[in-house]
Every structure is written in structure tokens, then in C-alpha cells.
């Protein structure tokens, strides 16, 4: 079943609003076995919408349109689509009652232009909006299913999940099952090289890689009508991925490295602390975003200046004078003295040059040292990252979390 997504809204074209609707719909359709061949974003222009919609219904079985269902004069999606199909508009009194109740519950004044949202093409079905006011529209015409959904993401997602996907799922017996392999400490090109033989011969299952700073997600997807047969096929690939990447696979889900580290800490009843310089608290921020992590994450310090490194972490002045803040020796003193201060099982330090300034021929931008002290041993890694300041910080944080994970797994 071929699907197409059309997103309406001038604010999407100008960059004032990020188009998360298209991403969400495409991801949900794809993981449920529906092909998405086209996505179009256009402004609030009826003429261009008509042209795009006319092309869509000729080549797709399902067309999902978001945006342009509100009460203002530039919200013309359903009028444009209704005119294309030759459908007149009729006010839906059930939707009028729901809208009045919505405003009354919130003690809002309802202006007359809101009633436009309750006008539904004759022969179409209104889709209840559980998060807002504008109902969605479901049209079946000429063998094509058309779903018009509101633009606000919370309203669109609820309508898509509760109404659209159940209808589409009932129309196919095809099953789609995916397995995820989150890999750290390898770049995308290295991962691709290591699985190139599998990729070159892919038919079913299919393999896709997605790169993030410091990690790679591999998704292997198979389809068919028998779940046992599909899983049997995926089992062979899972064994092969485990053989090739081993402990570099940190999760089998769409899960962050920080979440994986947090789960390990809680499961093993271990604790950690951070001492950050160039990452400015990014590691601590990722860890403290995890609910319940206070049982494991005990403290974090940001020692950005040399004075802070000396005062809070007892880094020796002679070390800083001799080799500088960005050095193996400083990273070592930072994590070892942090261990004394925190009394945690795993202590991580990061010091480096995130740029864009501050580099030299000897110590270029992107040079980062990561230290981990655990079980009486200290491990230091010298890294050379490229990219913007934010990218270098993200890669440094991910490298640190990767080393923390390894340390936790090795703890006796």
C-alpha cells in the first residue's frame, strides 16, 4: 500500500516551525509496513495545494494531509480537497456541540469563526479531536483513502494513532518486524564496511544505518505474513550482528546511550560521578534526564577553568603548567581526585578543546581526553573529533558514556 504525506503551512516553508508531523507519520507508516514514496510541504495556497493533491491521488493509495483545518481565513485545506472531489460542505452539529463543550470547560469565549472548523464535506466522516477543536476528515473516493489532520503535533498524533493507523492496519495482513542494534565507538562508515556483505545482498530483510554523534543505529526489518518465520529470519541476522560487533552493541531498541548506562548502574547497584570541562555538564544533563537516576548518579562538577580544576578536583598546578589542561595527565588527575571526592564506583572526566577557537598545531580543535577511574584502575583515551563546537561536545559526551558503560560491565 503506497502512502503519501502532504504538510500544509507557510510557517513550515519559512522555517519558523519545524515539520515534525511528516517525520512522525512517515516513521509510523514505515514501521507498520506501508511504503511512503512522496512527502510534500507547501504554504497556505489553495492553487498549489490543488496541484499537489491532484498528483498525490493519482499515484498513491493513501494520502495524509496535515494543517489548514483551523478557524482562520488561510485555513483552506478541507475546502480545497472538497472542491477537488466535487463535495459540498455541511455543518456537523455533533462537532458543534463538542466544540462548545471544549470552550465552556476552559471558560473561553468562542468566536463565530470557530464554527468553520465544524464544516465537513458531505459524504466524508469527521474524526474526533481529543486534544483540540478542529476535527479531522476521512474521505474515501475513487479507491483512495484521504485523511485530513490538524497541524498542531499533539492533535495530529492522537488522531493518527487512535483513528488512522487502526483503519490502515485492518486493510493488510502483512507483518513488519524490526530489530535495532545501537552501536557505540564506531563511525557510520566503519559500521557500513563491516556489514557491507549483508547490505549488498539484502532483499528481505532490509538493513538501514542511521548515524548520530558518537553512535550508529542499525535497523534490520523483515516482512511477511507469519511472525514465526519473520523472527526466524531475523534471528540469523541478530547472531551475525552480535558476532561482528559484540559488546559495542549497547542496546537493542531506540534507546540513548545515557539511558543504557543508567539502566546498567541501577541494575548492578553501582554509582557514578562526572567531572567535565569542555562538555560543560552535558554528560550530567543526559544522566539526570533519566527518572530515578538519583540512586546511581551522585554528583557532577563542571571545572571549566584551571582555577576550578585546582580548587575542586585538586589538579596540581605543576601539571597544568607543564602539560596544560588538555592532556592525559590532567584528565587522569581529574577522574582520580573525583573518585576520592565522590566515593562513587565509576568516575569520568573530560577535558578538551571544543572550538571554534583555542586550538594550536600541537593541540588542535577537537582534541579531547576522556578518563574513567573504576575499581582502582584508570583508563585514559585520547580522541580527535571534527565538526562544530556542539558536535565535538556531543561526541565527547558519548565517548565518555561509552567508556563508563564498559567500566560498569568490567566491575567485579
mmCIF file of N, CA, C and O in Angstrom, residues 8-10 13 42-52 74-77 80:
data_model
loop_
_atom_site.group_PDB
_atom_site.id
_atom_site.type_symbol
_atom_site.label_atom_id
_atom_site.label_comp_id
_atom_site.label_asym_id
_atom_site.label_seq_id
_atom_site.Cartn_x
_atom_site.Cartn_y
_atom_site.Cartn_z
ATOM 1 N N UNK A 8 0.754 21.144 5.110
ATOM 2 C CA UNK A 8 0.369 22.483 4.685
ATOM 3 C C UNK A 8 0.674 23.491 5.788
ATOM 4 O O UNK A 8 0.332 23.274 6.952
ATOM 5 N N UNK A 9 1.321 24.594 5.421
ATOM 6 C CA UNK A 9 1.588 25.645 6.396
ATOM 7 C C UNK A 9 2.763 26.497 5.952
ATOM 8 O O UNK A 9 3.884 25.985 5.801
ATOM 9 N N UNK A 10 2.521 27.773 5.728
ATOM 10 C CA UNK A 10 3.600 28.668 5.305
ATOM 11 C C UNK A 10 4.721 28.714 6.330
ATOM 12 O O UNK A 10 5.896 28.843 5.990
ATOM 13 N N UNK A 13 7.460 26.310 5.580
ATOM 14 C CA UNK A 13 8.359 26.680 4.480
ATOM 15 C C UNK A 13 9.360 27.742 4.904
ATOM 16 O O UNK A 13 10.504 27.747 4.438
ATOM 17 N N UNK A 42 4.072 22.511 1.592
ATOM 18 C CA UNK A 42 3.705 23.706 0.837
ATOM 19 C C UNK A 42 3.022 24.718 1.740
ATOM 20 O O UNK A 42 2.578 24.384 2.845
ATOM 21 N N UNK A 43 2.949 25.956 1.267
ATOM 22 C CA UNK A 43 2.336 27.014 2.054
ATOM 23 C C UNK A 43 0.826 26.996 1.967
ATOM 24 O O UNK A 43 0.222 26.126 1.321
ATOM 25 N N UNK A 44 0.211 27.988 2.629
ATOM 26 C CA UNK A 44 -1.252 28.066 2.660
ATOM 27 C C UNK A 44 -1.759 28.688 1.359
ATOM 28 O O UNK A 44 -2.221 29.834 1.314
ATOM 29 N N UNK A 45 -1.674 27.917 0.285
ATOM 30 C CA UNK A 45 -2.059 28.388 -1.042
ATOM 31 C C UNK A 45 -2.961 27.348 -1.704
ATOM 32 O O UNK A 45 -2.490 26.258 -2.052
ATOM 33 N N UNK A 46 -4.254 27.650 -1.881
ATOM 34 C CA UNK A 46 -5.190 26.665 -2.429
ATOM 35 C C UNK A 46 -4.807 26.151 -3.809
ATOM 36 O O UNK A 46 -4.970 24.956 -4.107
ATOM 37 N N UNK A 47 -4.286 27.030 -4.674
ATOM 38 C CA UNK A 47 -3.923 26.606 -6.020
ATOM 39 C C UNK A 47 -2.811 25.576 -6.016
ATOM 40 O O UNK A 47 -2.893 24.535 -6.693
ATOM 41 N N UNK A 48 -1.768 25.831 -5.251
ATOM 42 C CA UNK A 48 -0.659 24.870 -5.181
ATOM 43 C C UNK A 48 -1.080 23.592 -4.472
ATOM 44 O O UNK A 48 -0.640 22.502 -4.849
ATOM 45 N N UNK A 49 -1.933 23.719 -3.455
ATOM 46 C CA UNK A 49 -2.425 22.521 -2.773
ATOM 47 C C UNK A 49 -3.231 21.651 -3.731
ATOM 48 O O UNK A 49 -3.094 20.422 -3.739
ATOM 49 N N UNK A 50 -4.072 22.271 -4.553
ATOM 50 C CA UNK A 50 -4.850 21.502 -5.533
ATOM 51 C C UNK A 50 -3.935 20.734 -6.479
ATOM 52 O O UNK A 50 -4.174 19.546 -6.766
ATOM 53 N N UNK A 51 -2.881 21.386 -6.955
ATOM 54 C CA UNK A 51 -1.955 20.729 -7.887
ATOM 55 C C UNK A 51 -1.255 19.542 -7.218
ATOM 56 O O UNK A 51 -1.124 18.460 -7.802
ATOM 57 N N UNK A 52 -0.781 19.760 -5.994
ATOM 58 C CA UNK A 52 -0.077 18.698 -5.271
ATOM 59 C C UNK A 52 -1.031 17.553 -4.958
ATOM 60 O O UNK A 52 -0.680 16.375 -5.117
ATOM 61 N N UNK A 74 -6.921 31.679 6.263
ATOM 62 C CA UNK A 74 -5.907 30.972 5.469
ATOM 63 C C UNK A 74 -5.953 29.458 5.683
ATOM 64 O O UNK A 74 -5.157 28.727 5.092
ATOM 65 N N UNK A 75 -6.880 28.973 6.522
ATOM 66 C CA UNK A 75 -7.046 27.527 6.737
ATOM 67 C C UNK A 75 -8.032 26.995 5.704
ATOM 68 O O UNK A 75 -9.250 27.007 5.915
ATOM 69 N N UNK A 76 -7.517 26.549 4.572
ATOM 70 C CA UNK A 76 -8.379 26.204 3.429
ATOM 71 C C UNK A 76 -8.164 24.784 2.920
ATOM 72 O O UNK A 76 -8.548 24.470 1.794
ATOM 73 N N UNK A 77 -7.572 23.915 3.729
ATOM 74 C CA UNK A 77 -7.265 22.564 3.249
ATOM 75 C C UNK A 77 -8.518 21.777 2.900
ATOM 76 O O UNK A 77 -8.643 21.231 1.798
ATOM 77 N N UNK A 80 -10.383 23.086 -0.146
ATOM 78 C CA UNK A 80 -9.677 22.782 -1.398
ATOM 79 C C UNK A 80 -9.867 21.329 -1.805
ATOM 80 O O UNK A 80 -10.147 21.021 -2.978
#
